[in-house]
XYZ file of C-alpha atoms in Angstrom:
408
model
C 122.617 102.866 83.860
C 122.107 100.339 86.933
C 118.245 100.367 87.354
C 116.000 98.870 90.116
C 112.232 98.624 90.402
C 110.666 100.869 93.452
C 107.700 100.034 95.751
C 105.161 101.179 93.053
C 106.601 99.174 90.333
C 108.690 102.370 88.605
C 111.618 101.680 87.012
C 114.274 104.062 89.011
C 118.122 104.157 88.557
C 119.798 102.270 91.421
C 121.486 104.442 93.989
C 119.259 107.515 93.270
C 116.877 109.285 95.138
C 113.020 108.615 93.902
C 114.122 108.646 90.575
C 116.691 111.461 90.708
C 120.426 111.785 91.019
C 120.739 114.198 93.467
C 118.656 115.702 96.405
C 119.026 119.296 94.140
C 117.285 117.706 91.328
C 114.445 115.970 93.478
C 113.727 119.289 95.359
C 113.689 121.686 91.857
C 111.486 119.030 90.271
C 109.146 119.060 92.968
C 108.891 122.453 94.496
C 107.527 125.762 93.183
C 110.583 127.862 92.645
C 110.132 130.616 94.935
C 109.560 127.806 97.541
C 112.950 125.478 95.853
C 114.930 128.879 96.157
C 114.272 129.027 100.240
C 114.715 125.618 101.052
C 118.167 125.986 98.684
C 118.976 128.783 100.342
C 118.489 126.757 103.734
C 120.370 123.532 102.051
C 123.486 125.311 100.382
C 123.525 128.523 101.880
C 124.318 131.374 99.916
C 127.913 132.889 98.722
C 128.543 136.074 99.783
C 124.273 136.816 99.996
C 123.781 135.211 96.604
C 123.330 132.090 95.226
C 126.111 130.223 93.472
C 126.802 131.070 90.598
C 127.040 128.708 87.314
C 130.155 128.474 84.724
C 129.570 128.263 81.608
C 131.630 124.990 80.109
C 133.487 124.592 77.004
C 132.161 122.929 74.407
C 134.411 120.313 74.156
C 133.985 119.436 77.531
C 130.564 118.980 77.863
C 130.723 117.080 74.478
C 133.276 114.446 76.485
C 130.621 114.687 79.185
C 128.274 113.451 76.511
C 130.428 111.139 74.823
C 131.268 109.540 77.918
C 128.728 109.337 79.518
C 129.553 111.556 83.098
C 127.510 114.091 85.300
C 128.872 117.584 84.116
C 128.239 120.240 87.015
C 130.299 123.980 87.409
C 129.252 126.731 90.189
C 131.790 129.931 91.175
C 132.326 130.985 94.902
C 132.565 135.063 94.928
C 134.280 137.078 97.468
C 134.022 140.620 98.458
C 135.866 143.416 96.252
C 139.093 144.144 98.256
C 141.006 147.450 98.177
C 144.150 145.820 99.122
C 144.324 142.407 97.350
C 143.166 141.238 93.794
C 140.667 138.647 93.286
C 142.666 134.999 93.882
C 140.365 132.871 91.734
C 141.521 129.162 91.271
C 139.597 126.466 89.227
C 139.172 123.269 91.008
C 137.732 120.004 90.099
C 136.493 116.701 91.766
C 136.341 113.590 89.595
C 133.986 110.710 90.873
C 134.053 107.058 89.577
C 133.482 103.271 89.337
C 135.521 100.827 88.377
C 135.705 100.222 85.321
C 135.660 95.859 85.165
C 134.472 93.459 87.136
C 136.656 92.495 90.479
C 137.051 89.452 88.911
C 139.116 90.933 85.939
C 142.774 90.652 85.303
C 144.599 93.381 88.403
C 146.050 95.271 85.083
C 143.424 95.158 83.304
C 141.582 96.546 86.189
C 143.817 99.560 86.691
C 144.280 100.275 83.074
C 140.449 99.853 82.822
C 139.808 102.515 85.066
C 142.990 104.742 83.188
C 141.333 104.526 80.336
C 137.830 105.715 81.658
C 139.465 108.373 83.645
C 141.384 109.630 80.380
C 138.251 111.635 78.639
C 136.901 112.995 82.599
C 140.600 114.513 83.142
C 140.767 115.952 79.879
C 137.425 117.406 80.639
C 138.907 119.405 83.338
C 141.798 119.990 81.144
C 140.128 122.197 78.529
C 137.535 123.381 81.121
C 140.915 125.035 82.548
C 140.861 123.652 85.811
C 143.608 124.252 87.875
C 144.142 122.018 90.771
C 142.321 118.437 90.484
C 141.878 116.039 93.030
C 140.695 111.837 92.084
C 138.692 109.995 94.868
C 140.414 108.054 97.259
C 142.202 104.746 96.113
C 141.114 105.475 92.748
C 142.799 102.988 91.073
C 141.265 100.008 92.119
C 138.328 98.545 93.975
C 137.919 99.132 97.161
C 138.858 95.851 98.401
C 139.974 97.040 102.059
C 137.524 95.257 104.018
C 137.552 91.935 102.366
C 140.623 91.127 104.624
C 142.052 89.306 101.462
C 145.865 89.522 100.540
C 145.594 89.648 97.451
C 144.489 92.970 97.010
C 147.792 93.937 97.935
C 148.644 94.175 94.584
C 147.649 96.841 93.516
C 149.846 99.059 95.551
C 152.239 100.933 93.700
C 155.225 103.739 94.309
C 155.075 106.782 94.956
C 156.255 107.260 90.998
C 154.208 104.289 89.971
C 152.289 103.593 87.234
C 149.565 105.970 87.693
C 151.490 108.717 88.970
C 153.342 108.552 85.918
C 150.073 108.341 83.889
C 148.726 111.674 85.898
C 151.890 113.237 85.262
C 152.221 113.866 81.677
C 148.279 115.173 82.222
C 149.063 117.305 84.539
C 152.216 118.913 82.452
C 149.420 119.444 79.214
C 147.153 120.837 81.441
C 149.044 123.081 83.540
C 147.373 121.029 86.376
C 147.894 120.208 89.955
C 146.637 117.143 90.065
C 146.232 115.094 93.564
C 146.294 110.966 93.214
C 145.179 108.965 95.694
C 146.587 105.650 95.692
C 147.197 102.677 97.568
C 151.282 103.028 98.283
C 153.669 100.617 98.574
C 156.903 102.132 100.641
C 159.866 100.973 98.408
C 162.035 102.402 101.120
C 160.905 100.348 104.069
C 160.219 97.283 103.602
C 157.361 97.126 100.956
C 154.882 98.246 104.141
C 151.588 99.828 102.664
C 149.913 103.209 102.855
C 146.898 104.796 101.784
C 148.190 107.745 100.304
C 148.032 111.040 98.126
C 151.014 112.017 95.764
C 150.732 115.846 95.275
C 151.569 116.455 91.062
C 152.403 119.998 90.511
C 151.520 121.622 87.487
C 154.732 120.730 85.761
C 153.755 117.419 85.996
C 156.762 117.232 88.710
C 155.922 115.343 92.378
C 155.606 117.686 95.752
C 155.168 115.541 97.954
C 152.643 112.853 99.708
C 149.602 112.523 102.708
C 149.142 109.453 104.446
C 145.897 108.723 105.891
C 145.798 110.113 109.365
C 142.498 107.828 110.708
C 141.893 104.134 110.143
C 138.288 102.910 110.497
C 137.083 100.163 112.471
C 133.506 100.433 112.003
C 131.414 97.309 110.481
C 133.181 96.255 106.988
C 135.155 98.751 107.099
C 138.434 97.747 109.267
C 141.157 98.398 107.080
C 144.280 97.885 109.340
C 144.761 94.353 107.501
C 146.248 96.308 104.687
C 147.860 99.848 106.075
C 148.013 101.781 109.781
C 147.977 105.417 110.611
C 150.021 107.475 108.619
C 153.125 109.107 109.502
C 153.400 112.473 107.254
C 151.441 115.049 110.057
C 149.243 116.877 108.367
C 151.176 118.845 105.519
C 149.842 121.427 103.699
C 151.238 121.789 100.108
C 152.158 125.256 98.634
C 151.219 125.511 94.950
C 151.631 128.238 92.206
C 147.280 127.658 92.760
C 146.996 128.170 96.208
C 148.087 126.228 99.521
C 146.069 122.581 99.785
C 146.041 119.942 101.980
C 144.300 116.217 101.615
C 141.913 115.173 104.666
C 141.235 111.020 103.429
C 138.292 109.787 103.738
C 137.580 108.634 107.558
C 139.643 111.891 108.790
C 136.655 113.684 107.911
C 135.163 112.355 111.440
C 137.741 113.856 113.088
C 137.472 117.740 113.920
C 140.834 117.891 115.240
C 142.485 116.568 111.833
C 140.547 119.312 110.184
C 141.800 122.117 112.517
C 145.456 120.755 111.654
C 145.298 121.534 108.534
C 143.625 124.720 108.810
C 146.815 125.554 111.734
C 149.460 124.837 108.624
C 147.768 127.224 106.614
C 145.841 125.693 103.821
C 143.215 127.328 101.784
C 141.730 124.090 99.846
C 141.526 121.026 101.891
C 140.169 117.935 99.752
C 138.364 114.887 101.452
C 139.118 112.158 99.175
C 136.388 109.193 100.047
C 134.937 105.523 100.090
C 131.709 105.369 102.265
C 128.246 103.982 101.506
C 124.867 105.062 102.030
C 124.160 102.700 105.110
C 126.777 103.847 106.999
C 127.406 107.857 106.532
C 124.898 109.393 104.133
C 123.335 111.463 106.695
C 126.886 112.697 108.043
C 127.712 113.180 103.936
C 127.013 116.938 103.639
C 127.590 118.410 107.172
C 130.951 116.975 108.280
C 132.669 118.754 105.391
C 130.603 122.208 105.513
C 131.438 121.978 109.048
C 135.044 121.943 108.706
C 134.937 124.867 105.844
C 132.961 127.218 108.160
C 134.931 126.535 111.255
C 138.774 126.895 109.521
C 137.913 129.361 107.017
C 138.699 127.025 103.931
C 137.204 125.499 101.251
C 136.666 121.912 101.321
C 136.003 119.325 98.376
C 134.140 116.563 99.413
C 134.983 113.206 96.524
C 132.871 109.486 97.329
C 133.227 106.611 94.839
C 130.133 105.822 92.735
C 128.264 102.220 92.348
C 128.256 98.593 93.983
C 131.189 96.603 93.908
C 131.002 92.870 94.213
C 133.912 90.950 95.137
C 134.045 87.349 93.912
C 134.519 85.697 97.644
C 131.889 86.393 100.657
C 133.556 88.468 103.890
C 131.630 88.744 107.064
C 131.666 92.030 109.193
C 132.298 92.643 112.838
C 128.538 93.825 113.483
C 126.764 90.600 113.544
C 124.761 90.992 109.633
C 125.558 87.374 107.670
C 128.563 87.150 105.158
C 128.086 89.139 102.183
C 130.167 90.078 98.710
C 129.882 93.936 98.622
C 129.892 96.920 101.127
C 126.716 98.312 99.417
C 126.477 101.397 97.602
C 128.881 103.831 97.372
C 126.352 107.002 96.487
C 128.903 109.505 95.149
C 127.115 113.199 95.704
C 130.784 114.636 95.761
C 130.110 118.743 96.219
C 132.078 121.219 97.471
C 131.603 124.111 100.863
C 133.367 127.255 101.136
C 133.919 129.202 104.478
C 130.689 131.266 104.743
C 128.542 127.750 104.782
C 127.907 127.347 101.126
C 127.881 124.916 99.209
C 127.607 123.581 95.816
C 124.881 120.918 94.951
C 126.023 117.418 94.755
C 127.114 115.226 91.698
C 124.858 112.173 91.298
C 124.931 109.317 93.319
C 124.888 106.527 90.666
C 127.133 108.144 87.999
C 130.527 108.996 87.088
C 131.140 113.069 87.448
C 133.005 115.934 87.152
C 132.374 118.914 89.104
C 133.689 122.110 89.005
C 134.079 125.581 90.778
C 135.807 128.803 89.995
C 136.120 129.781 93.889
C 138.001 133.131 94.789
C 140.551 132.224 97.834
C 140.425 135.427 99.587
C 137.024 134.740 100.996
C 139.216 132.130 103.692
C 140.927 135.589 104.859
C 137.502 137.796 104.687
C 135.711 135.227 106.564
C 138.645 134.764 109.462
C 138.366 138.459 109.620
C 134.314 138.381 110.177
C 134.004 135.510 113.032
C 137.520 135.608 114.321
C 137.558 132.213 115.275
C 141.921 132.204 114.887
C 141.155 134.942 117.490
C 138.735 133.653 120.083
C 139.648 129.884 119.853
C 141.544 129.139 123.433
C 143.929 127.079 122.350
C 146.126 126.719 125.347
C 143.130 125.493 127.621
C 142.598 122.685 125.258
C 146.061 122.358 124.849
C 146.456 121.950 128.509
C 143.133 119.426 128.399
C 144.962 116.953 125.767
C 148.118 117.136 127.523
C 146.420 115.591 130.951
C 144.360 113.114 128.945
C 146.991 111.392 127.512
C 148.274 110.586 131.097
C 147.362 107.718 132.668
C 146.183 109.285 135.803
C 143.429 111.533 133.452
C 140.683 112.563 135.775
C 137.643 114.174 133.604
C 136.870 117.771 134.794
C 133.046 116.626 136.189
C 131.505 118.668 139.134
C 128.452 116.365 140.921
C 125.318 117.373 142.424
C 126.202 116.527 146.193
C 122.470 115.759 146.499
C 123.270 112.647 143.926
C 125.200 110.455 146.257
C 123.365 110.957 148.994
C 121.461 108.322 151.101
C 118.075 108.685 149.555
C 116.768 107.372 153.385
């Protein structure tokens, strides 16, 4: 465990909050528990009136959680009793990591590093019977993006690379849809780059890919050195689980990407994500509960954990002196559901698995209660976009006469 001292000379773990891993644990620690259950209540919401729920894990996963040494956390999303429809309860599962070797290391040894720590946390959600799992983004390496360096290159890979093939025969044992982010290498056209996540079906076959919509340009993180906006639309994959779709990382800025998604019909969108504390911790839990709420889905929200330090010094477009990591990548990877609750986060400093038992007809129940589908007026902002993109876009503003006016 990384530690740090604080202010007052305690010895805290680095990343965490005051000496905890996660805002949930600071606030039960502290507060009375009729008080902790309010401001909870406030924090997560509540599922269906309730709080969430926990599952109880297998053995034999939370003895891997021991063993290895990873944050262990499972909650269940409800829905109302139908008349009409059974229950359509899916198990999902978020896996958050750090590398597993220095950046220095040996690229291979670097990848198979991080297999190999991966290995135990997937089988975790194997016998936990998880159903559809999604890895952070770029999972297979550092997150080298911003360095501008070429040499990070590679580590790109196929489509039906090396660690698709690794994911593969895990997701045929476990009977698991398993989404893999990786950096891709287009064997088809000219060896160009992607940032991009291979579907894996259960049957450890491949569905299909995403390629990141959005491409950030804000302080370290400019990654257009390495890959450019994606060309695949915004696909939603049908599964024998349920219908899913993969938002990465800085899509989740975008509302608009969201509400694609939610147009093709998915049920599960998954936000795949490198970000540090700095620079989005505050935006962290409301983007994604956002996006749940206002297209009736469920959304699971994945960050990278730790600091990684890269063996040459990069400079940033914002002015701050040359430095040889993007700070701390804080993890917290949670999940929201479409009536604005939420799970509490994994830790910020550790490697985790979290899982949720969530029951996919509250995406229906909940487009039936606000009727946003309904209300939305999509052919005014349809006719709004259209005119921006002209060139001779005039924003609809109506002045105060009395503003350009001779004040004399």
């Amino acid at each position: 465990m990384n530690k740090s001292i604080s202010d007052n000379g305690e010895t805290v773990a680095k990343g965490s909050i005051c000496g905890y891993d996660s805002l949930d644990q600071l606030l039960s620690a502290n507060l009375k528990p009729e008080l902790y259950q309010e401001v909870s209540r406030i924090l997560l919401g509540s599922n269906c009136g309730r709080p969430l729920e926990h599952i109880v894990i297998p053995a034999s996963a939370k003895d891997l959680s021991s063993k290895h040494d990873f944050d262990l956390q499972a909650f269940s999303f409800s829905a109302d009793k139908e008349q009409t429809r059974k229950p359509r309860v899916v198990r999902v599962g978020l896996i958050q990591n750090s590398i597993a070797l220095p950046t220095t290391a040996p690229f291979l040894d670097q990848t198979r590093g991080i297999h190999n720590k991966l290995k135990p946390i997937i089988e975790a959600a194997g016998v936990a019977g998880v159903n559809i799992l999604c890895l952070q983004e770029a999972w297979t390496m550092p997150f080298a993006f911003c360095t501008r360096e070429k040499k990070w290159c590679e580590f790109a890979e196929p489509v039906d690379g090396e660690s698709t093939k690794f994911l593969q025969e895990l997701a045929k044992k476990y009977n698991m849809v398993i989404v893999n982010p990786i950096l891709e290498r287009d064997m088809d056209h000219g060896e160009v780059l992607w940032n991009t996540a291979v579907i894996i079906g259960n049957n450890g076959n491949i569905i299909g890919k995403h390629r990141k919509n959005h491409i950030p340009r804000v302080g370290d993180f400019n990654e257009s050195t390495y890959y450019m906006e994606g060309d695949t639309g915004h696909p939603v994959f049908e599964t024998v689980f349920g219908k899913i779709a993969v938002n990465i990382c800085y899509g989740r800025h975008h509302p608009l990407n969201w509400l694609a998604f939610g147009l093709n019909g998915a049920e599960i969108v998954f936000n795949p994500s490198a970000t540090v504390g700095e620079l989005s911790e505050p935006m962290w839990p409301i983007e994604a509960r956002n996006a749940a709420i206002a297209n009736s889905y469920f959304v699971g929200s994945i960050n990278r954990v730790g600091t990684e330090v890269f063996p040459n010094a990069f400079t940033s477009g914002d002015g701050k002196p040359q430095h040889n990591d993007f700070g701390h990548f804080y993890g917290s990877s949670h999940f929201s559901a479409p009536d604005a609750s939420c799970t509490p986060s994994l830790s910020r400093y550790r490697d985790g698995l979290l899982i949720s038992d969530m029951d996919l007809n509250l995406c229906r129940q909940y487009k039936d209660k606000w009727g946003f589908r309904m209300t939305a007026r999509y052919e005014v902002y349809a006719e709004l976009l259209a005119k921006y993109l002209k060139p001779d876009f005039k924003p609809q503003v109506v002045s105060d006469p009395m503003l350009h006016k001779n004040s004399s």
